[in-house]
PDB file of C-alpha atoms in Angstrom:
ATOM      1  CA  UNK G   1     173.878  93.435  90.700  1.00 56.00           C
ATOM      2  CA  UNK G   2     173.335  93.027  86.946  1.00 65.00           C
ATOM      3  CA  UNK G   3     171.228  89.898  87.536  1.00 79.00           C
ATOM      4  CA  UNK G   4     169.042  91.721  90.073  1.00 72.00           C
ATOM      5  CA  UNK G   5     168.610  94.639  87.649  1.00 74.00           C
ATOM      6  CA  UNK G   6     167.606  92.225  84.863  1.00 73.00           C
ATOM      7  CA  UNK G   7     165.020  90.519  87.069  1.00 73.00           C
ATOM      8  CA  UNK G   8     163.685  93.863  88.300  1.00 67.00           C
ATOM      9  CA  UNK G   9     163.457  95.179  84.734  1.00 65.00           C
ATOM     10  CA  UNK G  10     161.673  92.034  83.503  1.00 72.00           C
ATOM     11  CA  UNK G  11     159.076  92.162  86.304  1.00 67.00           C
ATOM     12  CA  UNK G  12     158.402  95.887  85.888  1.00 61.00           C
ATOM     13  CA  UNK G  13     158.206  95.682  82.074  1.00 67.00           C
ATOM     14  CA  UNK G  14     155.736  92.770  82.237  1.00 66.00           C
ATOM     15  CA  UNK G  15     153.582  94.676  84.752  1.00 60.00           C
ATOM     16  CA  UNK G  16     153.687  97.819  82.595  1.00 60.00           C
ATOM     17  CA  UNK G  17     152.909  95.932  79.381  1.00 67.00           C
ATOM     18  CA  UNK G  18     150.020  93.851  80.703  1.00 63.00           C
ATOM     19  CA  UNK G  19     148.496  95.953  83.515  1.00 57.00           C
ATOM     20  CA  UNK G  20     149.607  99.565  83.907  1.00 57.00           C
ATOM     21  CA  UNK G  21     149.920 100.646  80.255  1.00 57.00           C
ATOM     22  CA  UNK G  22     146.530  99.317  79.065  1.00 60.00           C
ATOM     23  CA  UNK G  23     144.829 101.111  81.963  1.00 57.00           C
ATOM     24  CA  UNK G  24     146.856 104.334  81.576  1.00 58.00           C
ATOM     25  CA  UNK G  25     146.155 104.600  77.839  1.00 58.00           C
ATOM     26  CA  UNK G  26     142.456 105.001  78.654  1.00 59.00           C
ATOM     27  CA  UNK G  27     142.990 108.048  80.879  1.00 60.00           C
ATOM     28  CA  UNK G  28     142.460 111.283  78.968  1.00 60.00           C
ATOM     29  CA  UNK G  29     144.915 113.064  81.282  1.00 65.00           C
ATOM     30  CA  UNK G  30     147.743 110.584  80.584  1.00 82.00           C
ATOM     31  CA  UNK G  31     150.545 111.759  78.294  1.00 93.00           C
ATOM     32  CA  UNK G  32     151.082 109.247  75.508  1.00 95.00           C
ATOM     33  CA  UNK G  33     154.104 108.750  73.260  1.00 97.00           C
ATOM     34  CA  UNK G  34     153.498 107.266  69.819  1.00 97.00           C
ATOM     35  CA  UNK G  35     156.503 105.755  68.058  1.00 98.00           C
ATOM     36  CA  UNK G  36     156.731 103.656  64.911  1.00 98.00           C
ATOM     37  CA  UNK G  37     157.554 100.001  65.550  1.00 97.00           C
ATOM     38  CA  UNK G  38     161.077  99.313  64.338  1.00 96.00           C
ATOM     39  CA  UNK G  39     160.106  95.863  63.023  1.00 95.00           C
ATOM     40  CA  UNK G  40     156.361  96.102  62.338  1.00 96.00           C
ATOM     41  CA  UNK G  41     156.207  99.696  61.108  1.00 97.00           C
ATOM     42  CA  UNK G  42     152.970 100.009  63.112  1.00 97.00           C
ATOM     43  CA  UNK G  43     152.193 102.805  65.598  1.00 97.00           C
ATOM     44  CA  UNK G  44     153.149 101.917  69.185  1.00 95.00           C
ATOM     45  CA  UNK G  45     151.623 103.936  72.025  1.00 94.00           C
ATOM     46  CA  UNK G  46     153.300 104.136  75.429  1.00 92.00           C
ATOM     47  CA  UNK G  47     152.089 106.067  78.494  1.00 91.00           C
ATOM     48  CA  UNK G  48     154.889 108.302  79.769  1.00 93.00           C
ATOM     49  CA  UNK G  49     155.570 110.978  82.335  1.00 93.00           C
ATOM     50  CA  UNK G  50     157.483 114.159  81.756  1.00 96.00           C
ATOM     51  CA  UNK G  51     157.057 117.883  81.327  1.00 96.00           C
ATOM     52  CA  UNK G  52     156.520 120.269  78.464  1.00 97.00           C
ATOM     53  CA  UNK G  53     158.688 123.375  78.512  1.00 96.00           C
ATOM     54  CA  UNK G  54     157.800 125.666  75.613  1.00 96.00           C
ATOM     55  CA  UNK G  55     158.266 123.654  72.421  1.00 97.00           C
ATOM     56  CA  UNK G  56     160.163 120.850  74.167  1.00 98.00           C
ATOM     57  CA  UNK G  57     158.950 117.844  76.114  1.00 98.00           C
ATOM     58  CA  UNK G  58     161.385 116.172  78.524  1.00 98.00           C
ATOM     59  CA  UNK G  59     161.218 112.663  79.958  1.00 97.00           C
ATOM     60  CA  UNK G  60     163.506 110.057  81.481  1.00 97.00           C
ATOM     61  CA  UNK G  61     163.298 106.417  80.413  1.00 96.00           C
ATOM     62  CA  UNK G  62     163.756 104.087  83.371  1.00 92.00           C
ATOM     63  CA  UNK G  63     165.329 101.293  81.302  1.00 91.00           C
ATOM     64  CA  UNK G  64     167.231 103.364  78.752  1.00 92.00           C
ATOM     65  CA  UNK G  65     168.313 101.477  75.637  1.00 92.00           C
ATOM     66  CA  UNK G  66     166.352  98.409  76.738  1.00 89.00           C
ATOM     67  CA  UNK G  67     162.975 100.202  76.537  1.00 91.00           C
ATOM     68  CA  UNK G  68     161.093  99.282  73.394  1.00 93.00           C
ATOM     69  CA  UNK G  69     160.047 102.878  72.769  1.00 96.00           C
ATOM     70  CA  UNK G  70     163.714 103.954  72.956  1.00 97.00           C
ATOM     71  CA  UNK G  71     164.667 101.241  70.464  1.00 97.00           C
ATOM     72  CA  UNK G  72     161.848 102.483  68.198  1.00 98.00           C
ATOM     73  CA  UNK G  73     163.112 106.078  68.505  1.00 98.00           C
ATOM     74  CA  UNK G  74     166.614 104.918  67.526  1.00 97.00           C
ATOM     75  CA  UNK G  75     165.132 103.456  64.322  1.00 98.00           C
ATOM     76  CA  UNK G  76     162.844 106.451  63.588  1.00 98.00           C
ATOM     77  CA  UNK G  77     162.870 109.564  65.759  1.00 98.00           C
ATOM     78  CA  UNK G  78     159.641 111.035  64.332  1.00 98.00           C
ATOM     79  CA  UNK G  79     157.112 110.724  67.167  1.00 98.00           C
ATOM     80  CA  UNK G  80     153.764 112.028  68.315  1.00 98.00           C
ATOM     81  CA  UNK G  81     152.775 113.061  71.843  1.00 97.00           C
ATOM     82  CA  UNK G  82     149.304 113.330  73.317  1.00 95.00           C
ATOM     83  CA  UNK G  83     149.441 116.079  75.922  1.00 95.00           C
ATOM     84  CA  UNK G  84     146.204 117.119  77.671  1.00 92.00           C
ATOM     85  CA  UNK G  85     144.183 115.219  75.063  1.00 92.00           C
ATOM     86  CA  UNK G  86     145.796 116.876  72.011  1.00 95.00           C
ATOM     87  CA  UNK G  87     148.272 115.176  69.660  1.00 96.00           C
ATOM     88  CA  UNK G  88     151.506 116.942  68.683  1.00 98.00           C
ATOM     89  CA  UNK G  89     154.143 115.881  66.143  1.00 98.00           C
ATOM     90  CA  UNK G  90     157.743 115.941  67.267  1.00 98.00           C
ATOM     91  CA  UNK G  91     161.305 114.762  66.860  1.00 98.00           C
ATOM     92  CA  UNK G  92     162.870 112.780  69.699  1.00 98.00           C
ATOM     93  CA  UNK G  93     166.520 113.094  70.677  1.00 98.00           C
ATOM     94  CA  UNK G  94     168.221 110.670  73.060  1.00 98.00           C
ATOM     95  CA  UNK G  95     170.602 112.431  75.453  1.00 98.00           C
ATOM     96  CA  UNK G  96     172.896 109.843  77.090  1.00 97.00           C
ATOM     97  CA  UNK G  97     175.272 112.564  78.343  1.00 97.00           C
ATOM     98  CA  UNK G  98     172.508 114.411  80.222  1.00 97.00           C
ATOM     99  CA  UNK G  99     172.379 113.878  83.992  1.00 97.00           C
ATOM    100  CA  UNK G 100     169.114 111.900  84.115  1.00 97.00           C
ATOM    101  CA  UNK G 101     168.913 111.982  87.924  1.00 95.00           C
ATOM    102  CA  UNK G 102     169.226 115.772  87.953  1.00 96.00           C
ATOM    103  CA  UNK G 103     166.687 115.962  85.123  1.00 97.00           C
ATOM    104  CA  UNK G 104     164.184 113.975  87.192  1.00 96.00           C
ATOM    105  CA  UNK G 105     164.284 116.758  89.803  1.00 95.00           C
ATOM    106  CA  UNK G 106     162.800 119.097  87.157  1.00 95.00           C
ATOM    107  CA  UNK G 107     160.013 116.706  86.121  1.00 94.00           C
ATOM    108  CA  UNK G 108     156.720 115.840  87.864  1.00 92.00           C
ATOM    109  CA  UNK G 109     157.466 114.480  91.321  1.00 92.00           C
ATOM    110  CA  UNK G 110     155.332 111.316  91.398  1.00 87.00           C
ATOM    111  CA  UNK G 111     156.544 110.057  88.031  1.00 88.00           C
ATOM    112  CA  UNK G 112     160.143 110.904  88.952  1.00 91.00           C
ATOM    113  CA  UNK G 113     159.855 108.926  92.185  1.00 89.00           C
ATOM    114  CA  UNK G 114     158.558 105.894  90.279  1.00 87.00           C
ATOM    115  CA  UNK G 115     161.304 106.149  87.640  1.00 90.00           C
ATOM    116  CA  UNK G 116     163.973 106.373  90.352  1.00 88.00           C
ATOM    117  CA  UNK G 117     162.450 103.439  92.267  1.00 85.00           C
ATOM    118  CA  UNK G 118     162.290 100.987  89.361  1.00 81.00           C
ATOM    119  CA  UNK G 119     164.858 102.398  86.964  1.00 86.00           C
ATOM    120  CA  UNK G 120     167.998 100.469  86.217  1.00 85.00           C
ATOM    121  CA  UNK G 121     169.465 102.461  83.304  1.00 91.00           C
ATOM    122  CA  UNK G 122     168.153 106.034  83.160  1.00 96.00           C
ATOM    123  CA  UNK G 123     168.189 107.890  79.833  1.00 97.00           C
ATOM    124  CA  UNK G 124     167.002 111.452  79.148  1.00 98.00           C
ATOM    125  CA  UNK G 125     164.863 112.113  76.075  1.00 98.00           C
ATOM    126  CA  UNK G 126     164.001 115.524  74.635  1.00 98.00           C
ATOM    127  CA  UNK G 127     161.171 115.797  72.129  1.00 98.00           C
ATOM    128  CA  UNK G 128     161.125 118.925  69.996  1.00 98.00           C
ATOM    129  CA  UNK G 129     157.484 119.613  69.178  1.00 98.00           C
ATOM    130  CA  UNK G 130     156.836 120.775  65.641  1.00 94.00           C
ATOM    131  CA  UNK G 131     153.188 121.807  65.987  1.00 82.00           C
TER     132      UNK G 131
END
């Protein structure tokens, strides 16, 4: 099963990196997460799905600790989010003890379906917005 998950993850990540993410970044309605590259120190922008609830934004990473944006958050949890075309500063917290599958039921349906379909190692992330 681990080999199948690794192949699935590799295919999906390559598709996201080279096709889906470049197209999604151009959509003004797409929520974007900006992290700081853990090696380069440069801004890294990733299209994400999730939901804002008050001063918090919740999302579930489909590949958990293997996602580059999660690895960047581990190195520096200061992030920015573009929600409805406006950038917000925030602090990301990884929540490995949260029930990510239950969390997906509270998030936008289409994104949650995609995360469940391709995800191999779900991880909940809460971003506390500071502005």
